């Protein structure tokens, strides 16, 4: 399958990046690229958010989906989405309630 780009939106707290990377490394995946971007706070909450973008090699789509599901189980992860083929459309975002 090759490299996939996984984007996660997370609550900006100490230790979150460590938990994300441990979730990726535990099944034996290698993080090829990693970017972290501050995404600010929301108007209805005191929480601050960050976007973590990971480039990871997967054997197949099922492995990528399994990892995204595992990431979304993390308490500080708002969403995890595969953006390799581009960002989701507005309709997809509404359907998935990820933004």
JSON list of C-alpha atoms in Angstrom, two decimals:
[
{"chain": "A", "resi": 1, "resn": "UNK", "atom": "CA", "xyz": [0.00, 0.00, 0.00]},
{"chain": "A", "resi": 2, "resn": "UNK", "atom": "CA", "xyz": [2.74, 2.44, 0.90]},
{"chain": "A", "resi": 3, "resn": "UNK", "atom": "CA", "xyz": [2.89, 5.65, 2.86]},
{"chain": "A", "resi": 4, "resn": "UNK", "atom": "CA", "xyz": [-0.25, 7.22, 4.29]},
{"chain": "A", "resi": 5, "resn": "UNK", "atom": "CA", "xyz": [-0.64, 10.60, 5.95]},
{"chain": "A", "resi": 6, "resn": "UNK", "atom": "CA", "xyz": [-2.70, 10.48, 9.14]},
{"chain": "A", "resi": 7, "resn": "UNK", "atom": "CA", "xyz": [-3.88, 13.74, 10.69]},
{"chain": "A", "resi": 8, "resn": "UNK", "atom": "CA", "xyz": [-5.08, 13.91, 14.30]},
{"chain": "A", "resi": 9, "resn": "UNK", "atom": "CA", "xyz": [-6.60, 16.79, 16.23]},
{"chain": "A", "resi": 10, "resn": "UNK", "atom": "CA", "xyz": [-5.72, 16.54, 19.90]},
{"chain": "A", "resi": 11, "resn": "UNK", "atom": "CA", "xyz": [-6.21, 18.43, 23.13]},
{"chain": "A", "resi": 12, "resn": "UNK", "atom": "CA", "xyz": [-2.96, 20.27, 23.81]},
{"chain": "A", "resi": 13, "resn": "UNK", "atom": "CA", "xyz": [-1.80, 18.74, 27.12]},
{"chain": "A", "resi": 14, "resn": "UNK", "atom": "CA", "xyz": [1.52, 17.41, 28.42]},
{"chain": "A", "resi": 15, "resn": "UNK", "atom": "CA", "xyz": [2.17, 13.81, 27.37]},
{"chain": "A", "resi": 16, "resn": "UNK", "atom": "CA", "xyz": [-0.28, 13.67, 24.44]},
{"chain": "A", "resi": 17, "resn": "UNK", "atom": "CA", "xyz": [2.42, 13.54, 21.75]},
{"chain": "A", "resi": 18, "resn": "UNK", "atom": "CA", "xyz": [4.13, 10.73, 23.68]},
{"chain": "A", "resi": 19, "resn": "UNK", "atom": "CA", "xyz": [0.91, 8.71, 23.86]},
{"chain": "A", "resi": 20, "resn": "UNK", "atom": "CA", "xyz": [0.27, 9.22, 20.13]},
{"chain": "A", "resi": 21, "resn": "UNK", "atom": "CA", "xyz": [3.76, 8.08, 19.16]},
{"chain": "A", "resi": 22, "resn": "UNK", "atom": "CA", "xyz": [3.57, 5.08, 21.53]},
{"chain": "A", "resi": 23, "resn": "UNK", "atom": "CA", "xyz": [0.26, 4.05, 19.93]},
{"chain": "A", "resi": 24, "resn": "UNK", "atom": "CA", "xyz": [1.95, 4.12, 16.52]},
{"chain": "A", "resi": 25, "resn": "UNK", "atom": "CA", "xyz": [5.16, 2.39, 17.64]},
{"chain": "A", "resi": 26, "resn": "UNK", "atom": "CA", "xyz": [3.55, -0.41, 19.67]},
{"chain": "A", "resi": 27, "resn": "UNK", "atom": "CA", "xyz": [2.39, -2.43, 16.61]},
{"chain": "A", "resi": 28, "resn": "UNK", "atom": "CA", "xyz": [5.79, -1.85, 15.00]},
{"chain": "A", "resi": 29, "resn": "UNK", "atom": "CA", "xyz": [5.08, 1.03, 12.60]},
{"chain": "A", "resi": 30, "resn": "UNK", "atom": "CA", "xyz": [7.79, 3.58, 11.87]},
{"chain": "A", "resi": 31, "resn": "UNK", "atom": "CA", "xyz": [6.93, 7.28, 11.80]},
{"chain": "A", "resi": 32, "resn": "UNK", "atom": "CA", "xyz": [8.51, 8.63, 8.61]},
{"chain": "A", "resi": 33, "resn": "UNK", "atom": "CA", "xyz": [7.39, 12.23, 9.14]},
{"chain": "A", "resi": 34, "resn": "UNK", "atom": "CA", "xyz": [5.77, 14.08, 12.02]},
{"chain": "A", "resi": 35, "resn": "UNK", "atom": "CA", "xyz": [4.52, 17.65, 12.22]},
{"chain": "A", "resi": 36, "resn": "UNK", "atom": "CA", "xyz": [2.85, 19.38, 15.13]},
{"chain": "A", "resi": 37, "resn": "UNK", "atom": "CA", "xyz": [0.84, 22.55, 14.64]},
{"chain": "A", "resi": 38, "resn": "UNK", "atom": "CA", "xyz": [-0.89, 24.60, 17.30]},
{"chain": "A", "resi": 39, "resn": "UNK", "atom": "CA", "xyz": [-4.57, 24.95, 16.36]},
{"chain": "A", "resi": 40, "resn": "UNK", "atom": "CA", "xyz": [-5.73, 27.38, 19.05]},
{"chain": "A", "resi": 41, "resn": "UNK", "atom": "CA", "xyz": [-8.69, 27.12, 21.36]},
{"chain": "A", "resi": 42, "resn": "UNK", "atom": "CA", "xyz": [-12.40, 26.87, 20.73]},
{"chain": "A", "resi": 43, "resn": "UNK", "atom": "CA", "xyz": [-14.93, 29.56, 21.61]},
{"chain": "A", "resi": 44, "resn": "UNK", "atom": "CA", "xyz": [-17.07, 27.22, 23.71]},
{"chain": "A", "resi": 45, "resn": "UNK", "atom": "CA", "xyz": [-14.24, 25.60, 25.66]},
{"chain": "A", "resi": 46, "resn": "UNK", "atom": "CA", "xyz": [-11.12, 26.53, 27.57]},
{"chain": "A", "resi": 47, "resn": "UNK", "atom": "CA", "xyz": [-9.22, 23.67, 25.87]},
{"chain": "A", "resi": 48, "resn": "UNK", "atom": "CA", "xyz": [-6.45, 24.34, 23.39]},
{"chain": "A", "resi": 49, "resn": "UNK", "atom": "CA", "xyz": [-5.86, 22.06, 20.43]},
{"chain": "A", "resi": 50, "resn": "UNK", "atom": "CA", "xyz": [-3.02, 20.90, 18.20]},
{"chain": "A", "resi": 51, "resn": "UNK", "atom": "CA", "xyz": [-2.88, 19.09, 14.88]},
{"chain": "A", "resi": 52, "resn": "UNK", "atom": "CA", "xyz": [-0.43, 16.17, 14.69]},
{"chain": "A", "resi": 53, "resn": "UNK", "atom": "CA", "xyz": [0.28, 14.91, 11.17]},
{"chain": "A", "resi": 54, "resn": "UNK", "atom": "CA", "xyz": [2.06, 11.57, 10.78]},
{"chain": "A", "resi": 55, "resn": "UNK", "atom": "CA", "xyz": [3.57, 9.93, 7.70]},
{"chain": "A", "resi": 56, "resn": "UNK", "atom": "CA", "xyz": [3.54, 6.15, 8.16]},
{"chain": "A", "resi": 57, "resn": "UNK", "atom": "CA", "xyz": [4.16, 3.13, 5.89]},
{"chain": "A", "resi": 58, "resn": "UNK", "atom": "CA", "xyz": [1.32, 0.56, 5.95]},
{"chain": "A", "resi": 59, "resn": "UNK", "atom": "CA", "xyz": [1.01, -2.87, 4.33]},
{"chain": "A", "resi": 60, "resn": "UNK", "atom": "CA", "xyz": [-2.68, -2.33, 3.52]},
{"chain": "A", "resi": 61, "resn": "UNK", "atom": "CA", "xyz": [-5.68, -0.06, 4.08]},
{"chain": "A", "resi": 62, "resn": "UNK", "atom": "CA", "xyz": [-7.01, -2.24, 6.90]},
{"chain": "A", "resi": 63, "resn": "UNK", "atom": "CA", "xyz": [-3.84, -1.62, 8.93]},
{"chain": "A", "resi": 64, "resn": "UNK", "atom": "CA", "xyz": [-4.19, 2.15, 8.44]},
{"chain": "A", "resi": 65, "resn": "UNK", "atom": "CA", "xyz": [-7.84, 2.07, 9.52]},
{"chain": "A", "resi": 66, "resn": "UNK", "atom": "CA", "xyz": [-7.01, -0.04, 12.57]},
{"chain": "A", "resi": 67, "resn": "UNK", "atom": "CA", "xyz": [-4.36, 2.44, 13.67]},
{"chain": "A", "resi": 68, "resn": "UNK", "atom": "CA", "xyz": [-6.75, 5.39, 13.17]},
{"chain": "A", "resi": 69, "resn": "UNK", "atom": "CA", "xyz": [-9.34, 3.60, 15.32]},
{"chain": "A", "resi": 70, "resn": "UNK", "atom": "CA", "xyz": [-6.72, 3.00, 18.02]},
{"chain": "A", "resi": 71, "resn": "UNK", "atom": "CA", "xyz": [-5.71, 6.67, 17.91]},
{"chain": "A", "resi": 72, "resn": "UNK", "atom": "CA", "xyz": [-9.32, 7.80, 18.25]},
{"chain": "A", "resi": 73, "resn": "UNK", "atom": "CA", "xyz": [-9.65, 5.70, 21.43]},
{"chain": "A", "resi": 74, "resn": "UNK", "atom": "CA", "xyz": [-7.07, 7.95, 23.10]},
{"chain": "A", "resi": 75, "resn": "UNK", "atom": "CA", "xyz": [-8.87, 10.31, 25.48]},
{"chain": "A", "resi": 76, "resn": "UNK", "atom": "CA", "xyz": [-7.17, 13.47, 24.18]},
{"chain": "A", "resi": 77, "resn": "UNK", "atom": "CA", "xyz": [-7.69, 12.67, 20.47]},
{"chain": "A", "resi": 78, "resn": "UNK", "atom": "CA", "xyz": [-10.63, 14.51, 18.89]},
{"chain": "A", "resi": 79, "resn": "UNK", "atom": "CA", "xyz": [-10.29, 12.74, 15.54]},
{"chain": "A", "resi": 80, "resn": "UNK", "atom": "CA", "xyz": [-7.87, 10.83, 13.33]},
{"chain": "A", "resi": 81, "resn": "UNK", "atom": "CA", "xyz": [-8.28, 10.92, 9.54]},
{"chain": "A", "resi": 82, "resn": "UNK", "atom": "CA", "xyz": [-6.29, 9.72, 6.51]},
{"chain": "A", "resi": 83, "resn": "UNK", "atom": "CA", "xyz": [-5.50, 12.82, 4.42]},
{"chain": "A", "resi": 84, "resn": "UNK", "atom": "CA", "xyz": [-3.22, 11.12, 1.89]},
{"chain": "A", "resi": 85, "resn": "UNK", "atom": "CA", "xyz": [-5.71, 11.71, -0.91]},
{"chain": "A", "resi": 86, "resn": "UNK", "atom": "CA", "xyz": [-6.60, 15.20, 0.33]},
{"chain": "A", "resi": 87, "resn": "UNK", "atom": "CA", "xyz": [-8.61, 16.68, 3.14]},
{"chain": "A", "resi": 88, "resn": "UNK", "atom": "CA", "xyz": [-12.20, 15.44, 3.58]},
{"chain": "A", "resi": 89, "resn": "UNK", "atom": "CA", "xyz": [-14.88, 17.49, 1.82]},
{"chain": "A", "resi": 90, "resn": "UNK", "atom": "CA", "xyz": [-17.27, 19.65, 3.85]},
{"chain": "A", "resi": 91, "resn": "UNK", "atom": "CA", "xyz": [-19.97, 16.98, 3.45]},
{"chain": "A", "resi": 92, "resn": "UNK", "atom": "CA", "xyz": [-17.62, 14.23, 4.70]},
{"chain": "A", "resi": 93, "resn": "UNK", "atom": "CA", "xyz": [-16.64, 16.39, 7.67]},
{"chain": "A", "resi": 94, "resn": "UNK", "atom": "CA", "xyz": [-20.30, 16.92, 8.58]},
{"chain": "A", "resi": 95, "resn": "UNK", "atom": "CA", "xyz": [-21.05, 13.20, 8.21]},
{"chain": "A", "resi": 96, "resn": "UNK", "atom": "CA", "xyz": [-18.09, 12.20, 10.38]},
{"chain": "A", "resi": 97, "resn": "UNK", "atom": "CA", "xyz": [-18.39, 15.14, 12.80]},
{"chain": "A", "resi": 98, "resn": "UNK", "atom": "CA", "xyz": [-14.62, 15.44, 12.91]},
{"chain": "A", "resi": 99, "resn": "UNK", "atom": "CA", "xyz": [-14.27, 19.21, 12.69]}
]
